[in-house]
PDB file of C-alpha atoms in Angstrom:
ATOM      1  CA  UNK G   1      -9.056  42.062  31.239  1.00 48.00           C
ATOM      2  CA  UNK G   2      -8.866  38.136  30.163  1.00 49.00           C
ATOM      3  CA  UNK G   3      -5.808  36.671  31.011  1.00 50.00           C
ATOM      4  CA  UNK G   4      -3.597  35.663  27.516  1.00 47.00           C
ATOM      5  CA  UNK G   5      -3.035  31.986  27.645  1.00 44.00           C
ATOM      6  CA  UNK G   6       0.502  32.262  25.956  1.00 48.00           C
ATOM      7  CA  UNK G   7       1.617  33.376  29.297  1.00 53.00           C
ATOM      8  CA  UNK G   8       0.254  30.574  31.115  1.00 52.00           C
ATOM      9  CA  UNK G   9       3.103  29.142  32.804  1.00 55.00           C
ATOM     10  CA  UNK G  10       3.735  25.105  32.121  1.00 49.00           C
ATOM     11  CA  UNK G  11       4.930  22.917  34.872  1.00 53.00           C
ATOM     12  CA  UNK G  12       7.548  20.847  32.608  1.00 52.00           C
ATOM     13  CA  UNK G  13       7.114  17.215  34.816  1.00 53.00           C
ATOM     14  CA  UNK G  14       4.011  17.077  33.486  1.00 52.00           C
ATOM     15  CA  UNK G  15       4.591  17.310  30.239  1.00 52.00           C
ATOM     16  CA  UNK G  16       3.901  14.082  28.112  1.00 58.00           C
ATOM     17  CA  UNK G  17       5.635  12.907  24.885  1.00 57.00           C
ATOM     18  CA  UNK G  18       3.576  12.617  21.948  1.00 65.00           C
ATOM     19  CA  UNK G  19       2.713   8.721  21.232  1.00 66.00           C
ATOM     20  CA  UNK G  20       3.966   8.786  17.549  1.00 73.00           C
ATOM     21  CA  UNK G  21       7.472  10.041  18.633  1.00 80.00           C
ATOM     22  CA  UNK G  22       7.150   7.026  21.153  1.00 84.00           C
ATOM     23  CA  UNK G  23       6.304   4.536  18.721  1.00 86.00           C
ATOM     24  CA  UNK G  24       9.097   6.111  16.516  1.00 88.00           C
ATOM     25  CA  UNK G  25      11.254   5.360  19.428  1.00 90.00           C
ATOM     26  CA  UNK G  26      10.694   2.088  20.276  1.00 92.00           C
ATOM     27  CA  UNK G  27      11.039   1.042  16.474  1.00 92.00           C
ATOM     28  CA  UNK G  28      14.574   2.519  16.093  1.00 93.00           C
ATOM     29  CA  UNK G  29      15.770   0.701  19.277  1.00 94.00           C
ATOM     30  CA  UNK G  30      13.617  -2.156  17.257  1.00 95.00           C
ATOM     31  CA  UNK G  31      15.871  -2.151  14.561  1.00 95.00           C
ATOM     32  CA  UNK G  32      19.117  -1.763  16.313  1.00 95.00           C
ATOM     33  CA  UNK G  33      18.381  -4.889  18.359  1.00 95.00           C
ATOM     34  CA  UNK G  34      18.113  -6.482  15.440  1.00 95.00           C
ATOM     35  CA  UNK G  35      21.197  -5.194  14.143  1.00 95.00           C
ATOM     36  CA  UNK G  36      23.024  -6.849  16.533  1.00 94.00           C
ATOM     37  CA  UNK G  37      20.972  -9.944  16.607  1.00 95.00           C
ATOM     38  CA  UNK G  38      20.621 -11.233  13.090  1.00 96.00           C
ATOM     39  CA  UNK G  39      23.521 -11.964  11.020  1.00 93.00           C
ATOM     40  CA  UNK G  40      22.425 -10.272   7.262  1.00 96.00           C
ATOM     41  CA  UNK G  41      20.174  -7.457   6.387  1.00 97.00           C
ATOM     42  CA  UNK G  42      17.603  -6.868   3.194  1.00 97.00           C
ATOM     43  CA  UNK G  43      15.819  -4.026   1.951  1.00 97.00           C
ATOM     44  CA  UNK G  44      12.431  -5.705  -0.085  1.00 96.00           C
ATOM     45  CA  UNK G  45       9.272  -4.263  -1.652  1.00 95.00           C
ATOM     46  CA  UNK G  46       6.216  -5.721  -2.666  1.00 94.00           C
ATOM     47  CA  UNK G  47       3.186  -6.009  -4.612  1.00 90.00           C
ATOM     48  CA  UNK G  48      -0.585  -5.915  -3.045  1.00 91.00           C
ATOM     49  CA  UNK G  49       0.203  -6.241   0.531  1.00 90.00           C
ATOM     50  CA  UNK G  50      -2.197  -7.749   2.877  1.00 92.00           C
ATOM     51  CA  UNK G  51      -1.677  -7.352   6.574  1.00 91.00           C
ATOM     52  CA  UNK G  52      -2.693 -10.557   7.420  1.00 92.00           C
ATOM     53  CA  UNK G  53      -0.314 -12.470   5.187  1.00 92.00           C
ATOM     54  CA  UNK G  54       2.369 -10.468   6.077  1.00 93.00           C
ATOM     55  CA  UNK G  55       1.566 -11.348   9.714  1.00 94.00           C
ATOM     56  CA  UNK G  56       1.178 -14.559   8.845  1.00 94.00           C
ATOM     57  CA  UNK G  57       4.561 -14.586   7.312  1.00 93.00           C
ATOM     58  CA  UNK G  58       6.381 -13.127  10.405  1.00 93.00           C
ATOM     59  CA  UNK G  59       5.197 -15.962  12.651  1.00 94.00           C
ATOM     60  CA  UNK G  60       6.819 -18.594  10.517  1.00 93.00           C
ATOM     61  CA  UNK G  61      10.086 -16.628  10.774  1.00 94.00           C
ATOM     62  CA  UNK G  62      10.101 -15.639  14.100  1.00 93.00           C
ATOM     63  CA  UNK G  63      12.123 -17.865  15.535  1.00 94.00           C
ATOM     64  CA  UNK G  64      15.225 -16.822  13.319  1.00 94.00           C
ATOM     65  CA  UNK G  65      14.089 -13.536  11.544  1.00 96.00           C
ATOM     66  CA  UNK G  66      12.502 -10.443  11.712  1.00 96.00           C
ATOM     67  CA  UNK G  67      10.744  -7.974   9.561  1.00 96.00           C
ATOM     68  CA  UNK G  68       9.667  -4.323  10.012  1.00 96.00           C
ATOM     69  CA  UNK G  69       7.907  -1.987   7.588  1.00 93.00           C
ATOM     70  CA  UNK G  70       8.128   1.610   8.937  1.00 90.00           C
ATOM     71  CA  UNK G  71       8.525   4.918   8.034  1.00 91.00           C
ATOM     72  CA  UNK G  72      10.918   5.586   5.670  1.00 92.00           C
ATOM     73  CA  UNK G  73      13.128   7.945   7.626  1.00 93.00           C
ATOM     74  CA  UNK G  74      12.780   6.039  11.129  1.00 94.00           C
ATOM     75  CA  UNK G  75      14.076   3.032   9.433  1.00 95.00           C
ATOM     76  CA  UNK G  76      16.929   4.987   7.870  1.00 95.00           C
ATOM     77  CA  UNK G  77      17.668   6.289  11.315  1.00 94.00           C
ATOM     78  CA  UNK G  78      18.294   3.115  13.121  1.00 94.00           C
ATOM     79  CA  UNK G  79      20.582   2.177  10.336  1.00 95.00           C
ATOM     80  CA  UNK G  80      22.369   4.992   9.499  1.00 93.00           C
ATOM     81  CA  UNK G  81      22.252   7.517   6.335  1.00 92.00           C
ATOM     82  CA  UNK G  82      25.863   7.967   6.109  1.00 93.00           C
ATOM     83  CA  UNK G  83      29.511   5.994   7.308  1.00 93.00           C
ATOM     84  CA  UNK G  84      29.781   8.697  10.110  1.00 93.00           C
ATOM     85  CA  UNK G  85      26.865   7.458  11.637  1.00 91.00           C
ATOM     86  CA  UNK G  86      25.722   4.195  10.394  1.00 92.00           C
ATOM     87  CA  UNK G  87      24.689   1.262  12.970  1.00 89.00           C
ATOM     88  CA  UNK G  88      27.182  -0.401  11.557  1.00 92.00           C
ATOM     89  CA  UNK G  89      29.641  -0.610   8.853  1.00 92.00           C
ATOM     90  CA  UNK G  90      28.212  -0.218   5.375  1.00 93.00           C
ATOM     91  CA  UNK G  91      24.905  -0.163   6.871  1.00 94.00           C
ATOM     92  CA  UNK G  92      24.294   3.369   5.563  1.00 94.00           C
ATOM     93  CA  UNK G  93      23.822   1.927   2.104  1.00 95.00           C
ATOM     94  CA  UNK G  94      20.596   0.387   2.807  1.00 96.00           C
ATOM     95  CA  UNK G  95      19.502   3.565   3.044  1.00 94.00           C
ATOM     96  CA  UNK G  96      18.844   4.655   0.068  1.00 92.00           C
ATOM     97  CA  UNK G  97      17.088   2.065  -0.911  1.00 94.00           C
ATOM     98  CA  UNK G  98      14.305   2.190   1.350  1.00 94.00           C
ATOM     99  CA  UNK G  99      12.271   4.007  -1.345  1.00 89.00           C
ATOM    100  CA  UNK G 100       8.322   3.632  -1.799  1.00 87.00           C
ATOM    101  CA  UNK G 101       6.674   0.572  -0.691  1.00 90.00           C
ATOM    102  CA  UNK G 102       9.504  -0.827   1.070  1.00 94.00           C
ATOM    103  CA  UNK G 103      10.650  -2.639   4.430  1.00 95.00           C
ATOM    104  CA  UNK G 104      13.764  -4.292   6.354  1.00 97.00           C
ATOM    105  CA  UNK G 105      14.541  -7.975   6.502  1.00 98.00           C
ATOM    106  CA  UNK G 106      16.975  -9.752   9.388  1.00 98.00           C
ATOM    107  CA  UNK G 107      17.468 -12.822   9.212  1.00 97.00           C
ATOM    108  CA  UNK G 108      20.093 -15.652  10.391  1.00 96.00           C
ATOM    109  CA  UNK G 109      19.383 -17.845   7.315  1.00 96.00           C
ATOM    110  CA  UNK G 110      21.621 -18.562   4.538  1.00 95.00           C
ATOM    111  CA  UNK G 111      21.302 -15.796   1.244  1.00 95.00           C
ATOM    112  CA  UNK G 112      20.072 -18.717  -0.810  1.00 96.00           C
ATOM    113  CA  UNK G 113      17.528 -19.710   1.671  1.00 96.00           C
ATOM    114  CA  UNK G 114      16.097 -16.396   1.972  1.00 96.00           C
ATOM    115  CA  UNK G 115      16.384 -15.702  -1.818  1.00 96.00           C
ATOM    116  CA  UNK G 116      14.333 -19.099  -2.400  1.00 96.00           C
ATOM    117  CA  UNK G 117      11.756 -17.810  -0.125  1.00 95.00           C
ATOM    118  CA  UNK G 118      11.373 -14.473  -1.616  1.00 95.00           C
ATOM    119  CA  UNK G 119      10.929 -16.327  -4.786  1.00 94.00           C
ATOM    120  CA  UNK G 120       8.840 -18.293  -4.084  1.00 94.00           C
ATOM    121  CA  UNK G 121       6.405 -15.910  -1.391  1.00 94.00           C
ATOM    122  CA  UNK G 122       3.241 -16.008  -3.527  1.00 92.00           C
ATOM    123  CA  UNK G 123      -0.445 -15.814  -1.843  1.00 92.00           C
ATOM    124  CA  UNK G 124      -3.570 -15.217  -4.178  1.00 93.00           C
ATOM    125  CA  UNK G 125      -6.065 -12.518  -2.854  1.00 94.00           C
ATOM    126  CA  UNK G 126      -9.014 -10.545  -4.156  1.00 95.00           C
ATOM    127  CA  UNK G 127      -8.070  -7.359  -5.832  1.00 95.00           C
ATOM    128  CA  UNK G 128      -9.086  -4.364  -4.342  1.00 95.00           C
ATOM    129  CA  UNK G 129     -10.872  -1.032  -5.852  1.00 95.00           C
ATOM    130  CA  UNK G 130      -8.552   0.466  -8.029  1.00 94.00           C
ATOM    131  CA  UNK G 131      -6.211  -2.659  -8.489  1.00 93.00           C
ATOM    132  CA  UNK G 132      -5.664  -3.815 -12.477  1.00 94.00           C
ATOM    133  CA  UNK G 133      -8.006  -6.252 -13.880  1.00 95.00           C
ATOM    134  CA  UNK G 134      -5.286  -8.885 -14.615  1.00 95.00           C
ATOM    135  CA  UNK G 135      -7.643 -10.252 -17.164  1.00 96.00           C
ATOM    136  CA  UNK G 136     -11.287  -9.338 -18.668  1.00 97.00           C
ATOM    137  CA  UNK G 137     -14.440 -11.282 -17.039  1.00 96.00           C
ATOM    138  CA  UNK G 138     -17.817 -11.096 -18.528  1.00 96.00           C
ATOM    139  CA  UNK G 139     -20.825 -12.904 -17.977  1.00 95.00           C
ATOM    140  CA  UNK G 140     -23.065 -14.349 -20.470  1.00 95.00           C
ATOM    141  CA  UNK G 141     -26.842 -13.935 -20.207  1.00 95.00           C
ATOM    142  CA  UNK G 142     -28.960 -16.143 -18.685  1.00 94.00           C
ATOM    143  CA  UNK G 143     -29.265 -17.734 -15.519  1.00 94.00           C
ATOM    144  CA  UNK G 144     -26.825 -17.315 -12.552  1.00 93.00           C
ATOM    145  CA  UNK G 145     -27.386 -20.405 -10.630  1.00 89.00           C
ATOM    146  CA  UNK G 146     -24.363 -19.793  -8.047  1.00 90.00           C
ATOM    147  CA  UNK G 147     -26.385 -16.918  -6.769  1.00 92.00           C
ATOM    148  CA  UNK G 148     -29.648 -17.113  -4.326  1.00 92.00           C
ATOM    149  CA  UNK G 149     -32.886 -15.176  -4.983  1.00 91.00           C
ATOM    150  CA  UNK G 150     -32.409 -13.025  -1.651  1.00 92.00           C
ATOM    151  CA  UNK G 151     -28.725 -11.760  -3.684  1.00 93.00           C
ATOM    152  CA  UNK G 152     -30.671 -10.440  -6.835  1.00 93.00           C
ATOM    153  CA  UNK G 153     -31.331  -6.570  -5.161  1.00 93.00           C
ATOM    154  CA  UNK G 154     -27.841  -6.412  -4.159  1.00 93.00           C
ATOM    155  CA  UNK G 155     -26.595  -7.579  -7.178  1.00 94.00           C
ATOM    156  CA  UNK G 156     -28.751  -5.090  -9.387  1.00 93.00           C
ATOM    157  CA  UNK G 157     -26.694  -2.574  -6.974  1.00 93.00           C
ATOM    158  CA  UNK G 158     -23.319  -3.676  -8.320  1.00 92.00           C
ATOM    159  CA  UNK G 159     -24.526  -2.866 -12.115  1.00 92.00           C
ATOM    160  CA  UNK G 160     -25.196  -6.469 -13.115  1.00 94.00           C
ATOM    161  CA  UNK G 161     -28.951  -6.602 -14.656  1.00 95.00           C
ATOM    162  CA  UNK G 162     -30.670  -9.392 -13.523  1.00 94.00           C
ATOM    163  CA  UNK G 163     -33.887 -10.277 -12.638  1.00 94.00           C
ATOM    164  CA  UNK G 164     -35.520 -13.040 -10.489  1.00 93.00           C
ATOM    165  CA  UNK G 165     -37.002 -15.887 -12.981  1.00 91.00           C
ATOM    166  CA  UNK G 166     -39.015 -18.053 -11.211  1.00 88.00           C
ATOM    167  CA  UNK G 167     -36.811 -17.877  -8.406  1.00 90.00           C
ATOM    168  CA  UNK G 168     -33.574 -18.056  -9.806  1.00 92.00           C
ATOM    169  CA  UNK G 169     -31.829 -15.274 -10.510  1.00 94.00           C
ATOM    170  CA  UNK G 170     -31.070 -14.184 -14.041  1.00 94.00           C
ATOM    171  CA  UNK G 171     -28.807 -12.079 -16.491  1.00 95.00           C
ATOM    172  CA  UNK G 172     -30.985 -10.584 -18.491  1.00 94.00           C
ATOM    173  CA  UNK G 173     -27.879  -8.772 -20.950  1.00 95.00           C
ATOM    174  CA  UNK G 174     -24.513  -9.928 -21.510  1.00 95.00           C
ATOM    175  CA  UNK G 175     -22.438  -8.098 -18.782  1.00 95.00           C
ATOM    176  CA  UNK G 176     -18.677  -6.860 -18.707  1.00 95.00           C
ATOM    177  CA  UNK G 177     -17.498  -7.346 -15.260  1.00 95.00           C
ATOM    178  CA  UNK G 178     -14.097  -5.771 -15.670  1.00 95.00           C
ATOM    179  CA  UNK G 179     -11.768  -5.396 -18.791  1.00 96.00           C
ATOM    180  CA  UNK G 180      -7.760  -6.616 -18.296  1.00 96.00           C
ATOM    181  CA  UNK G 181      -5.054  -3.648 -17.859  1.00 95.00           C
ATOM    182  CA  UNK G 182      -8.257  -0.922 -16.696  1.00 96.00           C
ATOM    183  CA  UNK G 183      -8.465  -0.360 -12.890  1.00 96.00           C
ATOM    184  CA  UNK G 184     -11.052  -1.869 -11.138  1.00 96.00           C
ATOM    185  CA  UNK G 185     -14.484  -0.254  -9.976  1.00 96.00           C
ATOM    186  CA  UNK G 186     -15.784  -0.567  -6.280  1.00 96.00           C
ATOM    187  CA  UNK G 187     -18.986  -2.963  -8.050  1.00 96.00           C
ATOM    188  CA  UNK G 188     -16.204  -4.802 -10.060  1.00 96.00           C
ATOM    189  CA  UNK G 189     -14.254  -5.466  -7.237  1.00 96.00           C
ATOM    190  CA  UNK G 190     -16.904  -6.485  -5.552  1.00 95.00           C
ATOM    191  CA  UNK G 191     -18.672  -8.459  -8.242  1.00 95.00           C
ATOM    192  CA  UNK G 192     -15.357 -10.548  -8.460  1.00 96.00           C
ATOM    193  CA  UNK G 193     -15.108 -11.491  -4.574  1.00 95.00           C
ATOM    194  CA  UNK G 194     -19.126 -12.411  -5.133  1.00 94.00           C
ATOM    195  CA  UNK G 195     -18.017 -14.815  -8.456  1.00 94.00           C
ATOM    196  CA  UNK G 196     -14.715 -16.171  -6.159  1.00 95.00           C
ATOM    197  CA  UNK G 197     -12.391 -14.680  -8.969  1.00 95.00           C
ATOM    198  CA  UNK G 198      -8.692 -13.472  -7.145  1.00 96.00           C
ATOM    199  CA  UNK G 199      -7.080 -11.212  -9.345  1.00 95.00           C
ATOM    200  CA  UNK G 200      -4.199  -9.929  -6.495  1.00 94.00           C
ATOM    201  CA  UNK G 201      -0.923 -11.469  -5.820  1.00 93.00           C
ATOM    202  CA  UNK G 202       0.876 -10.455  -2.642  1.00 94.00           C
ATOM    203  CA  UNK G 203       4.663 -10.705  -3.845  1.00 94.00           C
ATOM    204  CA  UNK G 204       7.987 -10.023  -1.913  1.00 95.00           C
ATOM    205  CA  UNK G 205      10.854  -8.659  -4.116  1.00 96.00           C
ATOM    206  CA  UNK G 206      14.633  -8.292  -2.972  1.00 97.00           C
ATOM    207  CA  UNK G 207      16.162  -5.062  -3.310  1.00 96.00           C
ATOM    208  CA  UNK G 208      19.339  -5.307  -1.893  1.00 96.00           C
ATOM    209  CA  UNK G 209      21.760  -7.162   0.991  1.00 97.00           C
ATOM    210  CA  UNK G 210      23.782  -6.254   3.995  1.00 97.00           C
ATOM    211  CA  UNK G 211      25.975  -8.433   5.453  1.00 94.00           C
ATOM    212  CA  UNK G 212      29.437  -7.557   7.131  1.00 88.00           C
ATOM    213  CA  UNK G 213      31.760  -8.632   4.764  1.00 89.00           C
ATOM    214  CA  UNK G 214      29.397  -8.113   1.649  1.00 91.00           C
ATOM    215  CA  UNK G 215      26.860  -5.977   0.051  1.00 95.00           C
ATOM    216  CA  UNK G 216      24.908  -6.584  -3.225  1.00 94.00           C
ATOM    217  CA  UNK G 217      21.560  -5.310  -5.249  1.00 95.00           C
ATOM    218  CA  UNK G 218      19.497  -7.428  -7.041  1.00 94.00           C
ATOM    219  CA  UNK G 219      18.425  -6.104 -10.096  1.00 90.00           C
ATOM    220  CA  UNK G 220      14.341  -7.115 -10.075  1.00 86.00           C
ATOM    221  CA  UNK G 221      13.038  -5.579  -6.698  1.00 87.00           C
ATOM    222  CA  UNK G 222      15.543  -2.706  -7.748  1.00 86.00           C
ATOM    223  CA  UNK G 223      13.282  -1.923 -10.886  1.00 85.00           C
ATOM    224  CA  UNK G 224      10.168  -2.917  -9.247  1.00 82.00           C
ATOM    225  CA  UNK G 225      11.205   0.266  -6.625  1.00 79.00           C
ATOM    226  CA  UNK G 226      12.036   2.210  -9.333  1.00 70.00           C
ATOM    227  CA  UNK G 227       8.961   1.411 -11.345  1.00 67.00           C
ATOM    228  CA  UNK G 228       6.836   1.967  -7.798  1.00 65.00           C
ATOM    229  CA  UNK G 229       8.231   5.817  -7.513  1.00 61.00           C
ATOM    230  CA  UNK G 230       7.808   6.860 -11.144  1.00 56.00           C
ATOM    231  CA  UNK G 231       4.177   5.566 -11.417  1.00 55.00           C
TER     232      UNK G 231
END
């Protein structure tokens, strides 16, 4: 008779925790650091991230701030859901604000420096499948000089309809790329990177500040969050 392997026995020192509650882990005791370190505390969300940015971002603060976008409830760990066992006090209320598409800000700078810099955070991209069409693009017929003969198959592929007219590729039709407010196809958003149109905007938006003597929302990023969750 086979031997069940629920009664196998399991040696215990062996055992291994799982990466993710690890990583988990190691971001709590992240944030807590932090806690300590930095002298005021943000909740923000944003509009088309992009990794990159955001990275490039964290390496001009470094050196007197520090930004983490994590899971919701690990963040809310480190700080604290409630007085009884927030980091520290009133730390609880950022919270329950880390709704949606949301991270933690600590900084040593002023609030008017940082609220300058949120305001001003702007970096053009190109939008992604799915994004909004922030406005309508359409190409006339006729010949599409930017492009070489070798793109003309690939661009057929995208929906355009061209054809190769003595070597230079043409639009044969006018041609709707994308049409403002609808959500972009993968051949539009392609199309658009190929024509060097950027329709994305990565934006930061305040939600709300922690510091120890004072805590205040700010109305915009609080609507953007709200707007986030209900769409």
């Amino acid at each position: 008779m086979p031997k069940s392997k629920r009664n196998r026995p399991v040696t215990l020192s062996k055992t291994k925790k799982k990466p993710g509650l690890e990583r988990k882990g190691k971001v709590v005791a992240e944030i807590k650091d932090a806690i300590d370190q930095y002298s005021s505390a943000y909740v923000f969300t944003y509009d088309n991230m992009r990794n990159q940015k955001l990275k490039d971002l964290r390496e001009q603060l470094k050196s007197y701030s520090r930004i983490f976008l994590a899971g919701k409830k690990v963040m809310q760990v480190a700080l604290g859901r409630s007085p009884a066992d927030e980091a520290k006090t009133g730390l609880h209320k950022l919270s329950k604000f880390l709704q949606g598409d949301s991270g933690l800000f600590f900084t040593k700078l002023p609030r008017d420096d940082v609220e300058r810099l949120f305001r001003e955070f702007e970096e053009h991209d190109f939008a992604r499948t799915g994004s909004t069409a922030t406005e309508t693009v359409e190409l006339k017929e006729g010949p599409l000089e930017q492009f070489t003969h070798e793109m003309e198959p690939f661009l057929r592929k995208q929906g355009l309809p061209v054809r190769l007219n003595k070597g230079v590729v043409e639009l044969v039709a006018d041609h709707a790329v994308c049409e403002e407010g609808k959500p972009l196809s993968p051949e539009a958003a392609q199309t658009l990177r190929l024509l060097g149109i950027q329709m994305a905007t990565f934006r930061l938006y305040l939600v709300c500040r922690w510091s120890t003597d004072d805590f205040e929302v700010y109305k915009e990023g609080l609507a953007h969050i709200r707007a986030d969750d209900s769409s």
